[in-house]
């Protein structure tokens, strides 16, 4: 059994179907890339895992618990132990880097206020140090470079110690050099933070660089699943066509 | 997420309160006139030739004002939003002043002008006078709507036109079709506002449908006929709204600082002098001139009348400012609630209905809305509302929440939903997310919505004149009641004081808001 399981999931936006009877497993402690073109349902899969969307049919299981079933959310997003890096990063523009990372910790109810303060500060600075962001702690998002924003968003997600990290095309707006640097970071996250990562991209080079497993999607259906080597050698017409570009 | 949000108790409380306090009275009043009142058939017989002539006259006045405002508004909108003309930022803000002050202030100023220079006010106290004064008041609205549409045209669309044709063709065949919805919205909205306007025709003594309704209600106590006449006017307004529902319901022009697209501005070259002249003349006629005239008229015989006017108005300041403040606060809360749900859940029927309620009440002429509230609340069980200031607050909330909601909605739409979702995933509760994430990001818009609601509530006459509890001292009512019998110089002095207070409040609130807008300029608002 996988860390995350999709059982016969169908989903649509209004009248437009996005996912058709999708059954899919994501293995624990692996970095799985969802690869496909625009509108194939990659982001929808992430949003369904996070609980930001409710599927029309089927159910979603996380760590053996049914989290969404029969159009009902059984476990809300905040109790699923996940981190989410949005495509636009969604850094709160009116908070400093420190506050962006600390906000989730601050708002979570802890018994002792004093311990809470110390723990939060300590935890946030450890995270900032890990990503070399300490000197930017007092800056606002608009004062950071693209790469620093990326790392700040990752730090914010990891500070709550999630077991699953969902990444929605996080490198879409970066140049090649920066992409390589951040990809190295992402590769190491899995081991350093004991994470299951699901990474959405339309760029097969990105997927080949970091994935343990790749799921190729087309029009809401799975075309192919396998390791990097298996995908490279796939005889599937769509996969071959997609990898040509 | 749709169902979860719609069930939020705070939203339901606000929604149900709006329906109970504002929508039910309107439905009750119209329904009782049509289905319950025994005198309905008698009153229907009173709908004679003269009634329809009066309605036709009102429609003609509103049509002319809408046409002229759209025409002048397009020109001003183009000059200010699409050219590099001098002082464009100054004009962009200052030309909106007539829209923010009570219409009767300008009416008094123009009457003063004819009184002062021609010793005869018959020209201005006529249908033409109503058209001219209301055109100067509503042209800024057209300018705002059309200017926003012009500035939202992507420069690439114009540039791709310039590659194949000349300037004239680009204007006529590319830009005009693109701003057609704005032109129609401008026309329809100005028409509705003009046909609903009460204070200017009443002050000039020009009989139109709204003044006739007021007379039937207040002088002849023929409530059924007044309500039936109101129903006709409401029917016209709603019919026009429905014809343009998409563009007006979305009201994209009600935006504080829309990012817009990459807009192109033009160099006026040989038209520069004429354009500048037009802008300055317009500014002078609609803003400087009325103020100067009121000033001259107020002080031509010394300061006695001005002091007397100030003493008369002094007891009204606390009430008026307090009521407007409270009204604006509630308007922003209701507006924010409606706007948040409208911006985030566009397909929900309950939310659509809230949007429509706001729009329809906004379109109902003020006097008629006032009558609806009186008819509903004037009964023993609801007397605690009818005989208190609450009824005025209800009136302000009904009339002005639409503007506030649309301003806020357009600001919320600029904030990516992912900012909220990122906090939701981290376990931040709904209210904390609103207070610590969304509200700080749209704070400048909330301030602007508050200021506009405050200024509108402060100057509102049509609803207030119907609703004010006996013995209450309210600024516009005091001016309006004294106007009828007092010497012209006293009226002018009172109007000048109201004008100065309004300008002072706009200016001070603007400077209060300015730092907030600057502080958050790196956000999304």
XYZ file of C-alpha atoms in Angstrom:
770
model
C 0.000 0.000 0.000
C 1.149 3.524 -0.764
C 1.544 6.563 1.450
C -1.212 8.233 -0.576
C -3.844 6.339 -2.538
C -6.378 7.570 -5.071
C -9.286 5.178 -5.610
C -11.457 5.773 -8.691
C -11.209 9.542 -8.427
C -13.169 11.666 -10.885
C -13.210 15.420 -10.710
C -14.442 18.309 -12.826
C -14.518 22.107 -12.690
C -18.074 23.103 -13.528
C -18.936 21.034 -16.556
C -15.335 20.469 -17.597
C -14.047 17.044 -16.493
C -10.429 17.056 -15.336
C -9.782 13.596 -13.879
C -11.431 10.404 -15.089
C -11.687 7.401 -12.744
C -8.119 7.788 -11.566
C -6.530 5.123 -9.383
C -3.006 5.882 -8.250
C -0.546 5.116 -5.446
C 2.265 7.330 -4.171
C 4.946 5.403 -2.300
C 6.322 6.602 1.051
C 9.678 8.420 1.136
C 9.820 8.739 -2.612
C 9.863 11.752 -4.862
C 7.130 11.235 -7.430
C 6.852 13.599 -10.353
C 3.513 14.224 -12.019
C 4.448 15.077 -15.591
C 2.117 16.382 -18.279
C 0.942 19.310 -20.345
C -1.379 22.156 -19.346
C -4.833 21.108 -18.165
C -3.991 17.401 -17.759
C -4.978 17.384 -14.086
C -1.565 17.528 -12.347
C -2.372 20.438 -10.040
C -5.846 19.040 -9.351
C -4.230 15.870 -7.989
C -2.165 17.946 -5.555
C -5.216 19.964 -4.488
C -7.195 16.771 -3.917
C -4.412 15.382 -1.728
C -4.289 18.638 0.207
C -8.073 18.720 0.643
C -8.452 22.010 -1.216
C -10.773 20.263 -3.684
C -13.405 17.617 -3.087
C -13.596 14.869 -5.750
C -16.952 14.096 -7.360
C -16.428 10.355 -6.986
C -13.916 8.019 -5.363
C -11.846 8.438 -2.232
C -8.424 9.588 -1.155
C -6.420 7.692 1.478
C -3.413 9.099 3.312
C -1.424 6.838 5.638
C -4.224 4.258 5.647
C -6.846 6.815 6.657
C -9.645 7.806 4.318
C -9.413 11.591 4.146
C -12.015 12.279 1.458
C -14.969 10.081 0.614
C -18.359 10.497 -1.056
C -17.868 14.219 -1.742
C -17.047 14.821 1.913
C -13.850 15.925 3.555
C -13.280 13.573 6.486
C -9.923 14.995 7.496
C -9.429 18.738 6.811
C -6.277 20.078 5.101
C -4.581 21.196 8.314
C -4.804 17.723 9.879
C -3.307 15.857 6.921
C 0.276 16.626 7.876
C 1.206 18.069 4.507
C 3.200 20.980 3.190
C 2.241 22.721 -0.057
C 4.487 24.838 -2.264
C 2.203 26.752 -4.597
C 3.187 27.735 -8.114
C 3.144 31.422 -7.128
C 4.769 30.425 -3.799
C 2.011 32.273 -1.882
C 4.424 34.022 0.464
C 2.412 36.511 2.511
C 3.645 39.861 1.184
C 2.992 41.820 4.378
C 5.060 39.445 6.550
C 8.843 39.265 6.765
C 10.585 36.007 5.914
C 10.778 35.206 9.638
C 7.071 35.899 10.166
C 6.138 33.895 7.061
C 7.889 30.866 8.505
C 6.804 31.421 12.097
C 3.148 32.221 11.402
C 1.904 28.634 11.284
C 3.769 27.776 14.470
C 2.529 30.873 16.273
C -1.089 30.249 15.461
C -1.034 26.600 16.481
C -2.160 26.225 20.043
C 0.620 25.280 22.426
C 0.147 24.915 26.167
C 2.851 27.198 27.490
C 3.215 30.651 25.973
C 6.844 31.094 27.097
C 7.952 27.723 25.761
C 6.039 28.504 22.621
C 8.004 31.701 21.973
C 11.370 30.030 22.571
C 10.490 26.989 20.517
C 9.226 29.036 17.633
C 12.272 31.281 17.458
C 14.598 28.342 17.754
C 12.764 26.276 15.166
C 12.480 29.113 12.659
C 16.171 30.045 12.898
C 17.200 26.414 12.493
C 15.156 26.317 9.330
C 16.585 29.635 8.111
C 20.110 28.347 8.748
C 19.437 25.139 6.869
C 18.499 27.112 3.762
C 21.078 29.905 4.307
C 18.325 32.453 4.817
C 19.175 33.827 8.274
C 20.447 37.144 6.927
C 17.164 37.638 5.072
C 14.940 36.974 8.080
C 13.782 40.589 8.360
C 13.190 41.120 4.673
C 9.835 41.109 2.967
C 9.150 38.732 0.055
C 9.428 41.504 -2.551
C 12.979 42.181 -1.292
C 14.144 38.626 -2.077
C 15.486 37.120 -5.279
C 13.548 34.376 -7.067
C 15.680 31.624 -5.540
C 15.464 33.057 -2.022
C 11.686 33.264 -2.317
C 11.653 29.637 -3.389
C 13.682 28.593 -0.355
C 11.579 30.729 1.970
C 8.423 29.027 0.694
C 10.001 25.600 1.202
C 11.119 26.587 4.715
C 7.622 27.742 5.569
C 6.186 24.404 4.541
C 8.810 22.300 6.285
C 8.799 24.112 9.595
C 5.579 22.349 10.571
C 7.332 19.003 9.988
C 4.971 17.547 7.412
C 5.264 13.977 6.201
C 4.179 14.856 2.688
C 5.384 17.782 0.613
C 3.346 18.811 -2.413
C 5.142 21.016 -4.936
C 3.207 22.655 -7.784
C 5.663 23.669 -10.529
C 7.756 25.566 -7.997
C 10.573 26.327 -10.433
C 8.414 27.602 -13.276
C 9.711 31.169 -13.098
C 13.415 30.558 -12.458
C 16.389 30.626 -14.816
C 18.313 27.434 -15.595
C 21.182 28.091 -13.174
C 18.897 28.756 -10.254
C 16.700 25.808 -11.166
C 19.688 23.452 -10.857
C 20.580 24.861 -7.452
C 17.057 24.547 -6.079
C 16.635 21.087 -7.599
C 19.663 19.954 -5.592
C 17.987 21.262 -2.442
C 14.734 19.479 -3.276
C 16.555 16.199 -3.922
C 18.071 16.348 -0.454
C 14.828 17.266 1.302
C 13.487 13.729 1.040
C 16.303 12.330 3.184
C 16.903 15.298 5.467
C 13.259 15.695 6.428
C 11.999 12.151 5.927
C 9.479 13.261 3.347
C 7.236 11.872 0.677
C 7.356 14.444 -2.111
C 4.935 14.866 -4.977
C 6.306 17.254 -7.543
C 4.250 18.645 -10.423
C 5.989 19.776 -13.589
C 5.508 20.042 -17.323
C 9.277 19.925 -17.908
C 10.532 16.366 -18.372
C 14.147 17.474 -17.788
C 13.203 18.642 -14.310
C 11.421 15.360 -13.661
C 14.366 13.295 -14.902
C 16.731 15.252 -12.657
C 14.967 14.541 -9.368
C 12.286 11.854 -9.616
C 12.280 8.391 -8.094
C 9.094 7.711 -9.991
C 7.301 9.561 -12.770
C 3.576 9.532 -13.562
C 2.828 10.850 -17.047
C -0.647 12.292 -17.348
C -2.696 13.222 -20.370
C -6.242 14.586 -20.345
C -6.977 13.440 -16.789
C -5.714 9.876 -17.329
C -2.435 8.110 -16.592
C -0.451 7.347 -19.734
C 2.569 5.761 -18.076
C 4.121 5.186 -14.660
C 7.683 4.159 -13.915
C 11.200 5.119 -12.991
C 13.156 7.662 -15.007
C 14.726 4.924 -17.120
C 11.397 3.218 -17.719
C 9.785 6.460 -18.850
C 12.717 7.247 -21.142
C 12.304 3.856 -22.809
C 8.498 3.958 -22.919
C 6.836 2.908 -26.148
C 3.646 4.820 -25.294
C 2.885 7.154 -28.221
C 1.916 10.112 -26.032
C 4.962 9.725 -23.771
C 7.297 9.519 -26.766
C 5.661 12.594 -28.311
C 5.765 14.495 -25.012
C 9.450 13.731 -24.416
C 10.449 14.882 -27.903
C 9.968 18.526 -26.911
C -14.663 24.422 -0.184
C -17.808 26.131 -1.473
C -20.274 24.479 0.863
C -18.059 24.940 3.903
C -17.759 28.688 3.430
C -21.391 29.295 2.648
C -22.342 27.615 5.922
C -20.185 29.978 7.935
C -22.517 31.462 10.582
C -21.125 35.008 10.286
C -21.941 35.114 6.586
C -25.425 33.728 7.212
C -26.109 36.309 9.944
C -25.096 39.197 7.658
C -27.004 37.767 4.690
C -30.195 37.134 6.682
C -29.975 40.549 8.376
C -29.724 42.250 4.990
C -32.704 40.279 3.706
C -34.753 40.950 6.851
C -33.966 44.619 7.394
C -33.745 45.777 3.799
C -35.106 43.358 1.202
C -38.301 42.305 2.990
C -39.420 45.952 3.506
C -39.042 46.629 -0.227
C -40.930 43.478 -1.211
C -43.559 44.086 1.485
C -44.221 47.667 0.369
C -44.495 46.873 -3.314
C -46.493 43.728 -2.611
C -48.934 45.489 -0.287
C -49.572 48.231 -2.838
C -50.235 45.781 -5.607
C -51.962 42.906 -3.858
C -53.407 44.092 -0.533
C -54.355 47.769 -0.726
C -58.029 48.133 -1.495
C -57.486 51.459 -3.231
C -55.292 49.911 -5.900
C -57.949 50.003 -8.623
C -58.857 53.586 -7.738
C -55.260 54.573 -7.913
C -54.719 52.798 -11.191
C -57.403 55.055 -12.613
C -55.297 58.042 -11.535
C -52.615 56.869 -13.962
C -53.757 59.263 -16.603
C -52.205 61.021 -19.575
C -50.373 63.497 -17.316
C -48.714 60.714 -15.352
C -47.265 59.236 -18.505
C -46.222 62.650 -19.812
C -44.383 63.232 -16.531
C -42.743 59.840 -16.806
C -41.757 60.595 -20.412
C -40.314 63.955 -19.307
C -38.275 62.259 -16.564
C -37.028 59.675 -19.053
C -36.091 62.422 -21.521
C -34.138 64.327 -18.853
C -32.359 61.147 -17.709
C -31.623 60.132 -21.324
C -30.086 63.520 -22.151
C -27.979 63.555 -18.992
C -26.794 59.980 -19.662
C -25.883 60.865 -23.237
C -24.029 64.070 -22.336
C -22.243 62.497 -19.372
C -21.091 59.547 -21.457
C -19.877 61.904 -24.176
C -17.978 64.232 -21.838
C -16.904 61.313 -19.646
C -15.362 59.538 -22.668
C -13.397 62.636 -23.608
C -12.184 63.265 -20.063
C -11.509 59.552 -19.556
C -9.395 59.414 -22.710
C -7.434 62.551 -21.825
C -6.741 61.506 -18.251
C -6.262 57.748 -18.614
C -4.762 57.454 -22.098
C -2.659 60.548 -22.701
C 0.380 62.140 -21.123
C -1.472 65.398 -20.463
C -0.159 67.619 -17.689
C -1.493 67.132 -14.099
C -3.344 63.957 -15.075
C -3.044 62.433 -11.580
C -4.392 65.625 -10.029
C -7.338 65.700 -12.432
C -7.977 61.999 -11.980
C -8.750 62.610 -8.300
C -10.074 66.175 -8.259
C -12.593 65.754 -11.065
C -14.372 63.138 -8.951
C -15.311 65.735 -6.328
C -18.769 66.587 -7.782
C -19.630 62.902 -7.513
C -18.756 62.869 -3.829
C -20.637 65.950 -2.694
C -24.404 66.220 -2.372
C -26.017 67.230 -5.689
C -28.048 70.030 -4.091
C -24.807 71.890 -3.237
C -24.066 72.376 -6.924
C -27.694 73.217 -7.594
C -27.550 76.016 -5.027
C -24.259 77.291 -6.466
C -25.640 77.509 -10.008
C -28.803 79.182 -8.856
C -26.586 81.705 -7.054
C -24.705 82.355 -10.274
C -27.846 83.309 -12.182
C -29.146 85.259 -9.212
C -25.894 87.155 -8.889
C -25.215 87.979 -12.542
C -28.668 88.072 -14.158
C -30.909 88.658 -11.170
C -33.124 86.010 -12.702
C -33.033 82.272 -12.051
C -35.706 81.135 -14.494
C -33.140 79.684 -16.939
C -31.491 77.448 -14.357
C -34.737 76.635 -12.522
C -35.909 74.616 -15.468
C -35.532 71.286 -17.201
C -32.374 72.601 -18.892
C -30.953 73.596 -15.519
C -31.574 70.116 -14.116
C -29.878 68.573 -17.166
C -26.842 70.874 -16.958
C -26.263 70.508 -13.228
C -26.770 66.737 -13.183
C -24.479 66.366 -16.213
C -21.658 68.056 -14.297
C -22.352 65.719 -11.357
C -22.520 62.438 -13.279
C -19.807 63.055 -15.888
C -17.108 62.031 -13.350
C -18.859 58.670 -12.984
C -18.751 58.154 -16.754
C -15.136 59.287 -16.767
C -14.297 56.716 -14.100
C -16.053 53.850 -15.886
C -14.769 54.641 -19.387
C -11.305 55.704 -18.212
C -10.837 52.422 -16.339
C -11.895 50.461 -19.408
C -9.491 52.457 -21.589
C -6.588 51.899 -19.235
C -7.309 48.175 -19.183
C -6.836 47.806 -22.939
C -3.673 45.826 -23.507
C -1.214 48.022 -25.411
C -0.379 45.117 -27.716
C -3.933 45.191 -29.089
C -3.528 48.835 -30.055
C 0.019 48.374 -31.343
C -0.953 45.462 -33.548
C -3.594 47.799 -34.999
C -1.057 50.566 -35.655
C 1.045 48.139 -37.683
C -1.733 47.796 -40.254
C -3.805 50.982 -40.089
C -3.959 54.608 -38.924
C -4.805 56.205 -35.553
C -8.432 56.971 -36.467
C -9.166 53.386 -37.466
C -7.501 52.043 -34.319
C -9.742 54.286 -32.209
C -12.921 53.445 -34.102
C -12.383 49.802 -34.929
C -10.275 48.494 -32.065
C -10.628 50.694 -28.978
C -14.311 51.628 -29.260
C -15.543 48.027 -29.612
C -13.321 47.039 -26.677
C -14.783 49.715 -24.392
C -18.358 49.270 -25.640
C -19.453 47.510 -22.409
C -18.096 50.459 -20.394
C -19.906 52.974 -22.607
C -23.186 51.107 -22.168
C -22.612 50.684 -18.409
C -21.917 54.391 -18.109
C -25.072 55.295 -20.015
C -27.294 52.892 -18.062
C -25.942 53.843 -14.641
C -26.159 57.583 -15.277
C -29.683 57.136 -16.640
C -30.727 55.266 -13.480
C -29.109 57.828 -11.176
C -30.634 60.737 -13.083
C -34.161 59.367 -13.178
C -33.837 58.617 -9.449
C -32.425 62.018 -8.501
C -34.611 64.016 -6.167
C -32.745 66.939 -4.650
C -31.771 68.905 -7.789
C -35.222 68.890 -9.481
C -36.819 69.582 -6.098
C -34.530 72.554 -5.470
C -35.094 73.971 -8.967
C -38.834 73.390 -8.659
C -38.905 71.141 -11.712
C -41.639 68.544 -11.527
C -40.317 65.064 -12.293
C -41.423 61.600 -11.298
C -39.394 61.438 -8.053
C -40.687 64.801 -6.812
C -44.230 63.775 -7.734
C -43.833 60.580 -5.688
C -42.541 62.648 -2.778
C -45.513 65.040 -3.072
C -48.050 62.209 -3.196
C -46.452 60.615 -0.149
C -45.655 63.625 2.023
C -48.202 66.263 1.004
C -51.282 64.298 -0.114
C -50.599 61.183 2.015
C -51.650 59.091 -0.966
C -49.292 56.266 -0.129
C -50.744 53.728 -2.526
C -50.406 56.007 -5.522
C -46.882 56.989 -4.460
C -45.935 53.331 -4.205
C -47.514 52.496 -7.550
C -45.604 55.334 -9.164
C -42.492 54.072 -7.391
C -43.130 50.607 -8.794
C -43.071 52.082 -12.313
C -39.738 53.750 -11.647
C -38.284 50.639 -10.029
C -39.459 48.632 -13.039
C -37.596 50.973 -15.413
C -34.421 50.881 -13.303
C -34.421 47.101 -12.916
C -35.237 46.580 -16.587
C -32.196 48.673 -17.521
C -30.045 46.899 -14.953
C -31.021 43.508 -16.318
C -30.125 44.611 -19.818
C -26.593 45.375 -18.675
C -26.441 43.098 -15.657
C -23.106 41.447 -16.354
C -21.012 44.593 -16.619
C -22.745 46.550 -13.895
C -23.008 43.616 -11.444
C -19.269 43.047 -11.772
C -18.580 46.808 -11.670
C -14.907 46.449 -12.697
C -14.554 50.259 -12.632
C -15.051 50.302 -8.868
C -11.442 49.522 -8.102
C -8.944 51.415 -6.002
C -5.711 50.444 -7.707
C -6.270 47.789 -10.317
C -3.006 46.530 -11.721
C -4.605 46.392 -15.154
C -2.657 45.482 -18.207
C 0.244 47.146 -19.905
C -1.615 50.303 -20.971
C -0.417 52.602 -23.733
C -0.518 56.391 -23.390
C -0.625 58.830 -26.291
C 1.176 62.068 -26.982
C -1.406 64.713 -27.837
C 0.903 66.738 -30.126
C -1.175 69.390 -31.954
C -4.220 68.658 -29.754
C -2.284 69.372 -26.590
C -3.386 72.995 -26.135
C -7.067 72.344 -26.876
C -7.108 69.286 -24.599
C -5.504 71.201 -21.743
C -7.949 74.048 -22.232
C -10.885 71.634 -22.125
C -9.620 69.977 -18.934
C -8.958 73.229 -17.137
C -12.288 74.740 -18.224
C -14.115 71.617 -17.017
C -12.261 71.694 -13.710
C -13.027 75.377 -13.313
C -16.733 75.054 -14.179
C -17.509 71.969 -12.137
C -15.337 72.523 -9.060
C -13.771 75.983 -8.679
C -16.666 77.996 -10.035
C -19.448 76.611 -7.748
C -17.208 77.091 -4.727
C -16.344 80.695 -5.652
C -19.976 81.566 -6.380
C -21.144 80.120 -3.076
C -18.370 82.065 -1.362
C -19.314 85.376 -3.017
C -23.019 84.891 -2.336
C -22.375 83.956 1.293
C -20.159 86.949 2.071
C -21.519 89.700 -0.181
C -23.257 91.321 2.796
C -20.587 90.571 5.379
C -20.242 87.600 7.639
C -23.645 87.761 9.378
C -25.373 85.165 7.212
C -22.397 82.844 7.322
C -22.308 82.978 11.119
C -26.070 82.500 11.272
C -25.794 79.498 8.931
C -23.018 78.035 11.044
C -25.102 78.419 14.203
C -28.057 76.744 12.502
C -25.930 73.847 11.328
C -23.874 73.412 14.485
C -26.396 71.148 16.285
C -26.461 68.841 13.251
C -22.712 68.129 13.128
C -22.555 65.514 15.875
C -25.626 63.630 14.675
C -24.692 63.723 11.010
C -21.053 62.781 11.430
C -21.846 60.118 14.043
C -24.557 58.534 11.909
C -22.407 58.622 8.780
C -19.502 57.068 10.708
C -21.596 54.245 12.121
C -23.320 53.732 8.774
C -19.988 53.557 6.954
C -18.615 51.071 9.470
C -21.582 48.730 9.030
C -21.497 49.235 5.254
C -17.846 48.128 5.138
C -18.531 45.062 7.321
C -21.543 43.999 5.227
C -19.686 44.927 2.027
C -16.635 42.893 3.017
C -18.743 39.843 3.856
C -20.642 40.004 0.579
C -17.482 40.781 -1.391
C -15.401 37.970 0.102
C -17.932 35.335 -0.772
C -18.694 36.826 -4.157
C -15.004 36.960 -5.077
C -14.240 33.431 -3.889
C -17.428 31.544 -4.822
C -18.752 32.847 -8.079
C -21.153 29.978 -8.843
C -23.100 29.810 -5.619
C -26.793 30.752 -5.966
C -27.139 32.206 -2.452
C -24.158 34.460 -3.071
C -25.467 35.482 -6.478
C -28.725 36.461 -4.790
C -26.856 38.634 -2.255
C -25.079 40.368 -5.133
C -28.385 41.012 -6.812
C -30.045 42.298 -3.658
C -27.226 44.810 -3.209
C -27.465 45.963 -6.810
C -31.259 46.249 -6.909
C -31.522 48.241 -3.668
C -28.730 50.486 -4.950
C -30.731 51.115 -8.135
C -33.998 51.894 -6.360
C -34.460 55.675 -6.168
C -33.650 56.974 -2.684
C -37.071 58.463 -1.943
C -38.763 55.227 -2.966
C -36.412 53.170 -0.836
C -37.213 55.517 2.031
C -40.958 55.010 1.497
C -40.467 51.227 1.555
C -38.693 51.384 4.894
C -41.339 53.698 6.391
C -44.215 51.486 5.269
C -42.569 48.408 6.749
C -41.242 49.790 10.010
C -44.137 52.111 10.848
C -46.008 49.566 12.942
C -46.137 49.061 16.716
C -43.896 45.988 16.822
C -41.131 47.721 14.878
C -41.528 51.200 16.321
C -38.193 50.904 18.165
C -36.553 50.990 14.723
C -38.928 53.463 13.077
C -38.596 56.121 15.754
C -34.842 55.854 16.214
C -31.683 56.489 14.245
C -31.580 52.788 13.362
C -33.881 53.396 10.409
C -31.415 55.911 8.954
C -28.550 53.452 9.361
C -30.634 50.773 7.622
C -31.276 53.254 4.822
C -27.573 54.063 4.385
C -26.563 50.393 4.476
C -29.169 49.541 1.847
C -28.217 52.385 -0.458
C -24.442 52.237 -0.360
C -23.311 48.682 0.405
C -23.194 47.846 -3.311
C -20.414 50.381 -3.950
C -18.432 49.263 -0.934
C -18.896 45.561 -1.783
C -17.740 46.018 -5.382
C -14.683 48.043 -4.360
C -13.700 45.366 -1.851
C -14.536 42.498 -4.190
C -12.248 43.869 -6.889
C -9.461 44.172 -4.303
C -9.986 40.609 -3.043
C -9.903 39.297 -6.605
C -6.373 40.663 -6.895
C -5.217 38.609 -3.902
C -4.319 35.085 -5.019
C -6.415 32.466 -3.275
C -3.202 30.528 -2.663
C -2.281 32.993 0.128
C -5.360 31.857 2.011
C -4.901 28.204 1.107
C -1.292 28.257 2.280
C -2.510 29.401 5.695
C -5.407 26.953 5.665
C -3.021 24.034 5.133
C -0.989 25.255 8.090
C -4.073 25.003 10.276
C -4.806 28.713 10.650
C -8.515 29.131 11.539
C -10.869 30.963 9.152
C -11.210 34.176 11.170
C -7.473 34.400 11.889
C -6.802 34.059 8.164
C -9.204 36.893 7.448
C -7.799 39.172 10.142
C -4.087 38.494 9.693
C -3.766 37.726 5.984
C -6.604 39.069 3.852
C -7.660 42.217 5.695
C -4.137 43.716 5.996
C -3.612 43.130 2.276
C -6.802 44.939 1.265
C -6.594 47.592 3.994
C -6.242 50.541 1.549
C -9.424 49.490 -0.233
C -11.256 49.032 3.055
C -10.281 52.587 3.996
C -11.406 53.963 0.658
C -14.689 52.033 0.908
C -15.161 53.483 4.380
C -14.447 57.049 3.238
C -16.792 56.810 0.253
C -19.572 55.262 2.357
C -19.029 57.932 5.011
C -19.186 60.828 2.539
C -22.235 59.392 0.733
C -24.071 58.759 4.006
C -23.221 62.259 5.223
C -24.716 63.904 2.143
C -27.605 61.526 1.452
C -30.832 63.483 1.138
C -33.404 61.371 -0.750
C -33.590 58.548 1.799
C -32.876 60.731 4.831
C -35.690 63.172 4.084
C -38.150 60.298 4.155
C -36.724 58.551 7.191
C -35.424 61.058 9.716
C -37.208 60.734 13.043
C -39.102 63.890 14.111
C -36.984 66.362 16.048
C -33.755 64.970 14.664
C -31.129 67.401 13.456
C -29.429 66.117 10.294
C -27.230 68.330 8.103
C -28.773 67.867 4.614
C -32.299 67.961 6.046
C -31.603 71.199 7.856
C -30.292 72.805 4.664
C -33.158 71.469 2.580
C -35.919 72.588 4.952
C -34.433 76.047 5.478
C -33.810 76.494 1.744
C -37.533 76.882 1.033
C -38.122 80.005 3.090
C -34.748 81.540 3.887
C -32.990 84.311 1.964
C -30.705 83.052 -0.804
C -27.557 84.207 0.986
C -28.402 82.084 4.052
C -29.011 79.032 1.859
C -25.710 79.676 0.094
C -23.878 80.029 3.390
C -25.307 76.761 4.691
C -24.456 74.987 1.446
C -20.959 76.451 1.505
C -20.451 75.133 5.023
C -21.659 71.651 4.010
C -19.404 71.832 0.923
C -16.395 72.876 3.020
C -17.045 70.232 5.650
C -17.342 67.557 2.957
C -14.132 68.730 1.271
C -12.353 68.935 4.609
C -13.423 65.405 5.505
C -12.450 64.035 2.074
C -9.051 65.722 2.285
C -8.272 64.719 5.857
C -9.443 61.144 5.333
C -7.395 61.003 2.107
C -4.238 62.016 3.958
C -5.090 59.521 6.668
C -5.331 56.737 4.099
C -2.357 57.736 1.954
C 0.374 56.246 4.186
C -1.537 52.964 4.363
C -1.701 52.795 0.581
C 2.035 53.463 0.394
C 2.879 50.942 3.119
C 1.006 48.177 1.379
C 2.003 49.065 -2.157
C 4.253 46.039 -2.207
C 1.319 43.799 -1.504
C -1.400 42.930 -3.933
C -3.874 45.713 -3.368
